[in-house]
Coordinates of C-alpha atoms and ligand atoms in Angstrom, one line a residue:
M1 CA 0.2 0.2 -0.2
M2 CA 1.4 3.5 -0.5
K3 CA 1.4 6.3 1.3
Q4 CA -2.1 8.1 2.3
V5 CA -1.6 11.9 1.2
Q6 CA -3.5 14.7 3.3
A7 CA -4.3 17.2 1.6
M8 CA -5.8 20.1 2.0
N9 CA -7.7 23.7 0.7
L10 CA -4.8 25.7 -0.9
I11 CA -5.7 29.8 0.0
R12 CA -4.3 33.0 -1.2
G13 CA -0.6 30.4 -1.3
R14 CA -0.8 28.8 1.9
W15 CA -2.8 25.2 2.6
H16 CA -5.6 25.1 5.2
E17 CA -7.3 22.8 7.3
S18 CA -11.3 23.9 6.8
A19 CA -12.9 25.4 9.2
S20 CA -14.5 22.5 10.4
G21 CA -11.4 20.6 11.3
K22 CA -13.2 17.4 9.8
R23 CA -11.5 15.4 6.6
F24 CA -13.5 12.7 3.9
E25 CA -11.1 9.7 2.5
S26 CA -10.6 9.0 -0.5
L27 CA -10.7 5.2 -1.6
N28 CA -9.6 3.3 -4.4
P29 CA -13.2 1.8 -6.2
A30 CA -10.7 -1.3 -6.8
D31 CA -9.8 -2.5 -3.2
T32 CA -11.5 0.2 -0.6
R33 CA -9.1 -1.5 1.5
E34 CA -7.1 1.2 0.3
V35 CA -7.5 4.8 1.4
I36 CA -5.5 6.4 -1.6
G37 CA -5.7 9.8 0.7
T38 CA -7.8 12.1 2.5
A39 CA -9.1 15.6 1.9
P40 CA -10.6 18.7 4.1
W41 CA -14.3 19.0 4.4
S42 CA -15.5 22.2 3.6
G43 CA -17.6 24.7 4.3
A44 CA -19.1 28.4 2.8
S45 CA -16.5 29.5 4.6
D46 CA -13.8 28.3 3.6
V47 CA -14.7 28.7 0.2
D48 CA -15.3 32.2 0.9
A49 CA -12.0 32.0 1.8
A50 CA -10.9 31.7 -1.6
V51 CA -13.2 33.1 -3.5
R52 CA -12.3 36.5 -2.1
A53 CA -8.2 34.8 -2.0
A54 CA -9.4 35.2 -5.7
R55 CA -11.4 37.8 -6.3
E56 CA -8.3 40.2 -4.5
A57 CA -5.2 38.7 -6.9
Y58 CA -7.7 39.2 -9.9
P59 CA -6.5 42.9 -10.8
M60 CA -2.5 42.0 -10.1
W61 CA -3.7 38.4 -12.5
K62 CA -5.4 40.7 -15.2
A63 CA -2.6 43.6 -15.2
M64 CA 0.1 40.9 -16.1
S65 CA 0.8 40.2 -19.7
R66 CA -0.6 37.1 -21.5
V67 CA 2.4 35.7 -22.7
K68 CA 4.1 35.9 -19.3
R69 CA 0.9 34.2 -18.3
G70 CA 1.6 32.3 -20.7
E71 CA 5.4 31.3 -19.5
L72 CA 3.7 30.2 -15.7
I73 CA 1.5 27.3 -17.5
D74 CA 4.3 26.8 -19.2
N75 CA 5.6 26.0 -16.3
L76 CA 3.4 23.5 -15.5
A77 CA 3.5 21.9 -18.7
Q78 CA 6.7 20.8 -17.6
L79 CA 6.0 19.6 -14.3
I80 CA 3.3 17.8 -15.4
K81 CA 5.6 15.8 -17.9
R82 CA 7.9 14.9 -15.2
D83 CA 6.0 13.6 -12.8
L84 CA 3.9 12.3 -15.7
N85 CA 4.2 8.5 -14.7
A86 CA 3.1 9.2 -11.2
L87 CA 0.4 11.5 -12.5
S88 CA -0.9 8.5 -14.2
E89 CA -0.9 5.4 -11.1
L90 CA -2.3 8.0 -8.9
V91 CA -5.3 8.5 -11.6
T92 CA -5.9 4.9 -11.8
R93 CA -5.8 4.0 -8.1
E94 CA -7.9 6.7 -7.6
C95 CA -10.4 6.5 -10.3
G96 CA -10.5 3.0 -11.1
K97 CA -10.0 3.4 -14.2
P98 CA -7.0 1.2 -16.7
I99 CA -3.4 2.7 -16.3
N100 CA -3.2 2.9 -20.4
E101 CA -6.1 5.0 -19.3
G102 CA -5.2 7.0 -16.5
R103 CA -2.0 7.9 -18.3
A104 CA -4.3 9.4 -21.2
D105 CA -6.2 10.9 -18.9
V106 CA -2.2 12.6 -18.1
V107 CA -1.8 13.3 -21.1
E108 CA -4.8 15.1 -22.1
A109 CA -3.8 17.6 -19.5
L110 CA -0.3 17.8 -21.1
H111 CA -1.6 18.8 -24.0
M112 CA -4.3 20.8 -23.1
T113 CA -0.8 22.5 -21.3
Q114 CA 1.0 23.0 -24.3
Y115 CA -1.2 24.5 -26.1
V116 CA -2.9 27.2 -23.8
A117 CA 0.7 28.2 -23.0
G118 CA 1.3 28.7 -26.4
M119 CA -2.4 31.0 -27.1
A120 CA -0.2 33.2 -25.3
R121 CA 1.4 34.5 -28.1
M122 CA -1.3 33.8 -30.4
P123 CA -3.4 36.9 -31.7
H124 CA -6.3 37.0 -29.6
G125 CA -8.7 40.1 -30.5
E126 CA -9.9 41.8 -33.9
I127 CA -8.7 44.9 -36.2
I128 CA -12.5 45.4 -38.0
D129 CA -12.8 48.6 -40.3
S130 CA -15.6 51.9 -39.5
E131 CA -17.8 53.3 -41.4
I132 CA -15.8 56.8 -40.7
A133 CA -11.6 56.5 -42.3
E134 CA -10.3 58.4 -39.5
K135 CA -12.0 55.3 -36.7
D136 CA -10.0 52.7 -35.5
A137 CA -12.4 49.6 -34.4
Y138 CA -10.7 46.9 -32.7
I139 CA -13.0 43.4 -30.7
L140 CA -10.6 42.6 -27.5
R141 CA -11.3 40.6 -25.0
K142 CA -11.2 40.8 -21.6
P143 CA -12.1 38.3 -18.3
K144 CA -14.6 38.3 -16.7
G145 CA -13.3 38.3 -13.2
V146 CA -13.6 35.1 -10.6
V147 CA -13.8 31.5 -12.6
A148 CA -15.4 28.9 -10.0
C149 CA -13.8 25.6 -11.8
I150 CA -16.7 22.4 -11.0
T151 CA -15.1 19.6 -12.1
P152 CA -16.3 15.2 -12.1
W153 CA -14.5 12.4 -11.3
N154 CA -14.5 10.9 -14.5
F155 CA -11.5 13.0 -15.9
P156 CA -9.7 13.6 -12.9
V157 CA -6.9 15.6 -14.5
A158 CA -7.9 16.6 -17.2
I159 CA -10.6 17.9 -17.1
P160 CA -9.7 21.3 -14.8
L161 CA -7.3 22.2 -16.8
W162 CA -10.2 21.8 -19.8
T163 CA -11.5 24.3 -17.9
I164 CA -8.7 26.1 -15.5
L165 CA -6.6 27.1 -17.9
P166 CA -8.0 29.1 -20.6
S167 CA -9.4 31.0 -17.8
L168 CA -6.1 32.1 -16.5
L169 CA -4.9 33.0 -19.7
E170 CA -7.3 35.1 -20.0
G171 CA -6.3 36.9 -17.1
N172 CA -9.4 35.7 -14.8
T173 CA -8.1 33.5 -11.5
V174 CA -9.7 30.7 -10.6
V175 CA -11.4 28.5 -7.7
F176 CA -11.7 24.6 -8.5
K177 CA -13.8 22.0 -6.8
P178 CA -12.4 18.3 -8.0
S179 CA -15.0 15.7 -6.7
E180 CA -15.4 14.5 -3.4
D181 CA -14.6 11.2 -5.3
T182 CA -11.3 12.2 -6.8
P183 CA -10.2 14.6 -4.2
I184 CA -5.9 13.6 -4.3
C185 CA -5.5 14.0 -8.7
G186 CA -6.7 17.5 -7.1
H187 CA -4.2 18.7 -4.6
A188 CA -2.0 17.0 -6.7
L189 CA -2.5 19.7 -9.5
A190 CA -2.3 22.1 -7.2
E191 CA 1.5 21.2 -6.0
L192 CA 2.2 21.8 -9.6
F193 CA 0.6 24.5 -9.7
V194 CA 2.2 25.9 -6.6
E195 CA 5.3 24.7 -7.8
A196 CA 5.3 26.0 -11.0
G197 CA 5.3 29.8 -9.4
F198 CA 1.6 30.9 -10.0
P199 CA 1.2 34.1 -8.4
P200 CA -0.8 33.4 -4.2
G201 CA -4.4 34.1 -4.9
V202 CA -4.5 32.9 -8.9
F203 CA -5.5 29.5 -8.0
N204 CA -7.2 28.1 -5.2
L205 CA -8.2 24.8 -4.3
V206 CA -11.2 24.0 -1.4
H207 CA -12.2 20.3 -1.6
G208 CA -15.4 19.5 -0.7
P209 CA -19.4 17.5 -1.1
G210 CA -21.3 19.3 -3.5
E211 CA -23.8 20.2 -1.9
D212 CA -21.1 21.8 1.3
A213 CA -19.1 23.2 -1.1
G214 CA -19.3 23.7 -5.1
D215 CA -23.2 24.8 -3.8
P216 CA -22.2 27.5 -1.7
L217 CA -18.5 28.4 -4.4
V218 CA -22.6 28.9 -7.4
H219 CA -23.8 31.0 -5.2
H220 CA -20.9 33.0 -3.7
P221 CA -21.7 37.1 -5.4
E222 CA -18.2 37.3 -5.2
V223 CA -17.8 34.2 -8.6
D224 CA -18.1 35.8 -12.0
V225 CA -19.0 32.9 -13.9
V226 CA -19.3 28.6 -13.2
V227 CA -18.3 26.1 -15.2
F228 CA -19.9 23.1 -14.5
T229 CA -19.0 19.3 -15.8
G230 CA -20.5 16.5 -14.5
S231 CA -24.8 15.6 -14.6
Y232 CA -27.3 16.4 -16.4
D233 CA -29.4 17.1 -13.1
V234 CA -27.1 19.1 -11.0
G235 CA -25.8 21.1 -14.0
R236 CA -29.3 22.1 -14.9
Y237 CA -29.8 22.7 -11.1
I238 CA -26.6 25.6 -12.1
I239 CA -27.9 26.6 -14.8
Q240 CA -31.2 28.1 -12.7
E241 CA -29.0 29.6 -10.2
C242 CA -26.9 31.6 -11.9
A243 CA -29.6 32.2 -14.0
K244 CA -31.3 33.6 -10.6
L245 CA -28.1 35.6 -9.2
H246 CA -27.6 37.2 -12.9
K247 CA -24.4 34.9 -12.6
F248 CA -22.9 33.2 -16.1
A249 CA -22.2 29.2 -16.0
A250 CA -21.2 27.3 -18.6
V251 CA -22.0 24.4 -18.3
E252 CA -21.5 20.0 -19.9
M253 CA -22.7 17.5 -18.8
G254 CA -24.0 14.1 -19.0
G255 CA -25.2 12.1 -22.7
K256 CA -27.1 9.1 -24.5
N257 CA -24.7 8.8 -26.8
A258 CA -25.2 5.9 -29.4
V259 CA -23.3 4.4 -32.7
I260 CA -25.4 4.1 -35.3
V261 CA -24.8 1.2 -37.4
L262 CA -26.0 1.9 -41.3
D263 CA -26.6 -0.6 -43.9
D264 CA -23.6 -0.7 -45.4
A265 CA -21.0 -0.8 -42.6
N266 CA -17.4 -2.2 -42.3
L267 CA -18.7 -4.8 -40.1
D268 CA -15.1 -5.3 -38.8
I269 CA -14.8 -1.5 -37.7
A270 CA -18.3 -1.7 -36.4
L271 CA -17.9 -4.2 -34.2
H272 CA -14.1 -2.6 -33.1
A273 CA -16.1 1.1 -32.6
A274 CA -18.6 -0.1 -30.8
I275 CA -17.2 -2.1 -28.2
L276 CA -14.9 0.5 -27.4
S277 CA -17.8 3.2 -27.5
A278 CA -19.6 1.4 -24.8
F279 CA -16.8 -0.4 -22.8
K280 CA -14.0 2.1 -22.4
T281 CA -13.7 3.1 -18.4
S282 CA -16.9 0.7 -17.7
G283 CA -18.4 3.1 -19.8
Q284 CA -18.1 6.3 -17.4
R285 CA -16.9 8.3 -19.9
C286 CA -20.0 11.7 -20.8
V287 CA -19.2 10.2 -24.2
S288 CA -19.5 6.4 -23.7
S289 CA -22.5 4.7 -25.7
N290 CA -25.1 3.1 -23.7
R291 CA -26.7 2.4 -27.4
I292 CA -26.1 0.7 -30.7
I293 CA -28.4 1.7 -33.1
I294 CA -27.9 -0.9 -36.0
H295 CA -30.0 -1.9 -39.4
E296 CA -31.2 -4.7 -38.4
K297 CA -29.6 -6.6 -42.3
L298 CA -26.7 -6.1 -39.8
E299 CA -28.4 -7.2 -36.6
P300 CA -28.3 -10.7 -36.2
E301 CA -24.8 -10.9 -37.4
F302 CA -23.2 -7.9 -35.1
T303 CA -24.8 -8.8 -32.5
P304 CA -23.6 -12.8 -31.6
R305 CA -20.3 -11.6 -32.7
F306 CA -20.8 -8.2 -29.9
V307 CA -21.7 -10.8 -27.2
E308 CA -19.0 -13.1 -28.1
L309 CA -16.0 -10.2 -27.5
A310 CA -17.6 -8.3 -24.6
Q311 CA -18.0 -11.4 -22.6
R312 CA -13.6 -11.5 -23.7
I313 CA -13.5 -8.1 -21.4
N314 CA -10.8 -8.7 -18.8
I315 CA -12.4 -6.5 -16.3
G316 CA -9.9 -5.5 -13.0
N317 CA -7.7 -3.5 -11.6
G318 CA -6.6 -1.1 -13.4
L319 CA -3.0 -1.1 -12.7
R320 CA -2.5 -4.6 -14.3
E321 CA -2.0 -3.9 -18.2
D322 CA -4.2 -6.2 -19.4
T323 CA -6.7 -4.9 -17.6
F324 CA -9.4 -3.4 -20.4
M325 CA -12.1 -2.2 -17.7
G326 CA -11.9 -1.3 -14.3
P327 CA -14.5 -1.0 -11.3
L328 CA -17.4 1.6 -11.0
I329 CA -16.1 4.5 -9.1
N330 CA -18.5 3.6 -5.8
E331 CA -21.2 1.6 -4.8
Q332 CA -23.6 4.2 -6.0
G333 CA -22.2 3.7 -9.3
V334 CA -23.0 -0.4 -9.1
Q335 CA -26.5 1.1 -7.6
K336 CA -27.3 3.3 -11.2
Y337 CA -26.0 0.1 -13.2
L338 CA -28.7 -2.7 -11.4
Y339 CA -30.9 -0.2 -11.9
H340 CA -30.8 0.2 -15.3
N341 CA -30.3 -3.5 -16.3
Q342 CA -34.0 -3.8 -13.6
K343 CA -35.5 -0.6 -15.6
A344 CA -34.3 -2.4 -19.4
I345 CA -36.1 -6.0 -18.3
E346 CA -39.2 -4.4 -17.2
E347 CA -39.4 -2.3 -20.4
G348 CA -38.3 -5.9 -22.2
A349 CA -35.3 -6.4 -23.0
E350 CA -34.2 -9.4 -24.3
V351 CA -31.0 -9.8 -22.4
L352 CA -27.6 -11.5 -24.2
L353 CA -25.8 -11.1 -21.1
P354 CA -27.3 -10.8 -17.8
G355 CA -23.6 -9.4 -16.3
G356 CA -23.8 -8.2 -12.8
V357 CA -22.0 -7.6 -10.1
L358 CA -18.7 -9.5 -9.5
K359 CA -18.2 -10.5 -5.9
E360 CA -15.5 -13.7 -6.2
G361 CA -11.6 -13.7 -5.9
E362 CA -10.1 -10.1 -6.6
Y363 CA -13.0 -8.5 -7.5
Q364 CA -14.6 -8.9 -2.9
Y365 CA -13.2 -5.4 -2.0
G366 CA -14.4 -3.1 -5.2
H367 CA -16.7 -1.9 -7.2
F368 CA -17.0 -4.7 -10.4
V369 CA -19.5 -5.1 -12.3
A370 CA -19.6 -6.7 -16.2
P371 CA -21.3 -6.5 -19.3
F372 CA -24.9 -5.8 -19.5
V373 CA -26.4 -6.4 -22.6
Y374 CA -30.2 -6.8 -24.7
R375 CA -31.7 -6.4 -27.7
M376 CA -34.7 -4.5 -27.7
R377 CA -37.2 -2.4 -29.8
H378 CA -36.8 1.8 -29.5
R379 CA -39.4 2.8 -27.0
A380 CA -40.2 6.5 -27.1
D381 CA -41.5 6.2 -22.9
S382 CA -38.0 3.3 -22.3
F383 CA -35.9 5.0 -19.1
A384 CA -33.9 2.8 -19.6
L385 CA -32.8 4.1 -23.5
K386 CA -32.8 7.4 -23.3
E387 CA -31.8 8.1 -19.5
E388 CA -27.4 7.9 -19.3
A389 CA -26.3 4.9 -17.2
F390 CA -22.2 5.8 -17.3
S391 CA -22.0 1.9 -16.8
P392 CA -21.4 -1.2 -19.2
H393 CA -24.7 -1.1 -19.9
V394 CA -25.9 -1.4 -23.6
A395 CA -28.8 -2.2 -26.0
I396 CA -28.0 -2.9 -29.7
I397 CA -31.3 -0.8 -30.9
P398 CA -32.4 -2.7 -34.6
V399 CA -33.7 0.2 -37.0
S400 CA -35.2 -0.5 -40.3
D401 CA -33.7 3.1 -42.3
I402 CA -30.6 6.1 -42.1
D403 CA -34.6 7.9 -41.0
E404 CA -35.1 5.0 -37.9
A405 CA -32.1 5.0 -36.9
I406 CA -31.9 9.4 -36.8
H407 CA -34.7 10.0 -35.3
V408 CA -33.5 6.9 -32.5
Y409 CA -30.6 8.7 -31.8
N410 CA -32.3 12.2 -31.1
D411 CA -35.5 10.7 -29.0
T412 CA -33.5 11.9 -26.0
K413 CA -32.9 15.2 -23.5
Y414 CA -29.3 14.9 -24.8
G415 CA -27.4 15.6 -27.7
L416 CA -23.6 14.8 -27.4
A417 CA -21.7 12.4 -29.2
M418 CA -22.9 10.4 -32.4
A419 CA -20.5 7.9 -34.6
V420 CA -21.3 6.6 -37.2
I421 CA -20.5 3.3 -39.3
T422 CA -20.6 3.5 -43.0
E423 CA -18.7 3.0 -46.5
D424 CA -21.0 5.8 -48.3
Y425 CA -20.2 10.3 -47.6
R426 CA -23.6 10.5 -49.0
K427 CA -24.8 8.5 -45.3
W428 CA -23.3 9.9 -42.8
R429 CA -24.0 13.8 -44.6
Y430 CA -27.3 12.4 -43.6
V431 CA -26.8 12.1 -40.6
R432 CA -24.0 14.5 -39.6
D433 CA -26.9 16.9 -40.8
N434 CA -29.5 15.5 -39.0
C435 CA -28.4 13.8 -35.3
E436 CA -28.7 16.6 -32.5
F437 CA -24.3 16.5 -30.6
G438 CA -21.6 18.2 -30.5
V439 CA -19.3 15.6 -31.4
G440 CA -19.8 13.5 -34.0
Y441 CA -17.4 10.7 -35.7
V442 CA -17.5 8.7 -38.8
N443 CA -15.8 5.0 -38.9
L444 CA -14.4 5.0 -35.4
P445 CA -16.0 5.1 -32.0
S446 CA -18.4 8.3 -30.3
I447 CA -15.3 8.9 -27.9
G448 CA -12.0 10.5 -28.1
A449 CA -11.5 14.3 -27.0
E450 CA -7.9 16.2 -28.7
V451 CA -7.6 19.4 -26.4
H452 CA -7.8 22.0 -29.8
L453 CA -11.0 21.2 -30.9
P454 CA -14.7 21.8 -28.5
F455 CA -15.4 19.6 -26.3
G456 CA -19.6 20.3 -26.1
G457 CA -22.4 18.6 -26.6
V458 CA -26.3 20.2 -27.0
K459 CA -30.5 19.6 -25.2
G460 CA -29.2 18.2 -22.1
S461 CA -25.8 17.5 -22.4
G462 CA -24.9 21.5 -22.5
N463 CA -25.8 25.2 -22.2
G464 CA -23.5 26.0 -26.1
H465 CA -20.4 26.8 -23.9
P466 CA -18.0 23.5 -25.3
S467 CA -14.8 22.9 -23.1
A468 CA -11.0 22.9 -24.0
S469 CA -10.5 24.7 -26.8
A470 CA -14.1 27.1 -26.8
L471 CA -13.8 27.7 -23.9
F472 CA -11.7 31.4 -24.7
D473 CA -14.8 32.2 -25.0
A474 CA -16.8 31.5 -22.0
V475 CA -14.1 33.4 -20.0
T476 CA -14.3 36.2 -21.7
H477 CA -16.1 39.6 -22.9
K478 CA -16.0 40.7 -26.5
V479 CA -15.9 44.4 -26.2
A480 CA -15.0 46.9 -29.1
F481 CA -12.4 49.6 -28.8
T482 CA -13.0 52.2 -31.4
V483 CA -10.3 55.2 -31.6
N484 CA -10.6 58.3 -33.0
H485 CA -7.4 59.9 -35.6
S486 CA -9.5 62.7 -36.7
T487 CA -9.6 65.9 -35.2
E488 CA -13.2 66.2 -35.2
I489 CA -16.2 63.8 -33.8
K490 CA -17.7 61.8 -36.8
M491 CA -20.1 59.9 -35.4
A492 CA -21.6 56.5 -38.4
Q493 CA -24.7 56.4 -39.5
G494 CA -25.0 59.4 -41.3
L495 CA -25.6 61.6 -37.2
S496 CA -25.2 64.6 -36.6
A497 CA -22.6 65.2 -34.5
K498 CA -23.5 69.3 -34.1
I499 CA -24.3 70.7 -31.3
G500 CA -26.9 73.5 -31.9
Ligands
LIG601 P1 -22.1 15.1 -10.7 O1 -22.6 14.2 -9.3 O2 -23.0 16.2 -11.3 O3 -20.9 16.6 -10.5 C1 -19.7 17.2 -10.8 C2 -19.5 18.5 -9.4 O4 -19.9 18.3 -9.8 C3 -18.3 17.5 -8.9 O5 -18.0 18.1 -8.1 C4 -19.7 17.1 -7.5 O6 -19.5 17.5 -6.3 C5 -19.9 19.1 -7.9 N1 -21.4 19.6 -7.1 C6 -22.3 17.7 -6.6 N2 -23.9 19.1 -6.0 C7 -23.7 20.4 -6.8 C8 -24.2 21.6 -6.2 N3 -25.4 21.7 -6.3 N4 -23.5 22.7 -6.1 C9 -21.8 22.6 -6.6 N5 -21.8 21.3 -7.5 C10 -22.6 20.0 -7.4 O7 -20.8 14.3 -12.1 P2 -19.4 13.2 -11.8 O8 -20.3 11.8 -10.8 O9 -19.1 13.8 -10.7 O10 -19.5 12.6 -13.6 C11 -20.5 12.3 -13.6 C12 -20.9 13.6 -14.9 O11 -20.6 14.2 -15.1 C13 -22.3 11.7 -16.1 O12 -23.1 12.6 -15.5 C14 -21.2 12.8 -16.7 O13 -21.4 12.4 -18.4 C15 -21.1 14.3 -17.2 N6 -19.4 14.4 -17.8 C16 -20.3 15.3 -18.0 C17 -18.2 15.6 -19.7 C18 -18.8 16.7 -20.9 O14 -17.9 17.3 -21.2 N7 -19.7 17.1 -20.4 C19 -17.4 15.3 -18.9 C20 -17.3 14.3 -17.9 C21 -18.0 14.0 -17.7 P3 -19.2 15.6 -5.4 O15 -19.4 14.7 -6.1 O16 -17.6 15.6 -4.7 O17 -20.4 16.2 -4.8

């Protein structure tokens, strides 16, 4: 067992316990006997201290050269590179995903850091002509103030940096609240911010459960922007609360994604894409697919091969190199999986793989479950086919043509990720133009992100402010700025400037 980490809050550059002195544990979901560490159970007064620190640091930070801010972010990139192996292992131990995925999480974080550091020297405004020859007009971006970054557990290193770094580069200061399931990853990131030399108060960290630490952060009057990534229910609540407070919120939420297999699909690609979409990260990605929507002509050949592959998946501790599927994050995740499976059965699913909780041998101390696979025609009133299961719970849904496939895909409240498998460019174009999604793929799984692309969904998956490279827009105001070079005042639209 490795040494337990005593995570702390980071406020104004100093490490703090919570005001209550209470702590909570972070357990390894593959073996809950291992306590990865403990973290302060923070509440409103801790949040208040962190937000005040961020507010005080804001004038200094926004006045600093953008290039200098970028250099600090570059320092951070060097440190992430130095600690890549240790961070990858920590991700795997704290959130259970296989080591190859733990590493991908950290590599994505590194890419984001390098990308944002590079953006510091890129143009970020526009010069635009005025109607009046003697006027120069500019469009500038200005920071919004204090940004609260509230993140989920499933990408505990990459997602925080998707939101924190664009905020900081643009001159905002940040209060970060990581998930209570992955506080030690949050602490490890905070240590690197300190080592990279960010001035006190620019980046602050407060640990604790959503209701106790997240909620006061959302409601704090000195927080200007809330950038949230997580579930639909919490995201919708945050949008509503922010609207009442006239506060800006950018929210990225869940999905009920799908792989659409059309009648001309290459079946090997379809199978490979479907397995990765359904079972990578044990189905716990926002872009994981709980649904394989397949043309009925191919379904009889596809289904037995899919079931056979799903049965062969290696389930185990993520630290083993040959593990494909690690555990679910916690007991709540297991209960959610079981509930979705039960609902599918009640709704008439033909169960092809019964799944279930694994409790024997190496599984006994972890939250391990097996793939649950069923065949079912689409039903508009279905719970199982329309709500996010966030687990290896997969429906194979036969359809009779491309229009039915599109209808079935769209018939959920979500609109995040869609993969279509076809050899025909006319068909993928038609699917692209008629399905509602924010992240689309052709002949690929529905999972996978690159930091220089926008990442976000429509409908119940987001409110139109994508993350990663697109987050710069959410954390800045675009301002118009016009300069007169004439010795007299001339107005646009022929408006008279004469007085009297
Ligand atoms: P979650 O339960 O919604 O939690 C997300 C974050 O919000 C956590 O830090 C949580 O704190 C906090 N929170 C909870 N209640 C809050 C409140 N009342 N006020 C303020 N903050 C609050 O989501 P999760 O279980 O961590 O993550 C899984 C979900 O995230 C899935 O639905 C997945 O699809 C989605 N997700 C979306 C994206 C995307 O980019 N679209 C990416 C990854 C994941 P605690 O957990 O500490 O209580």
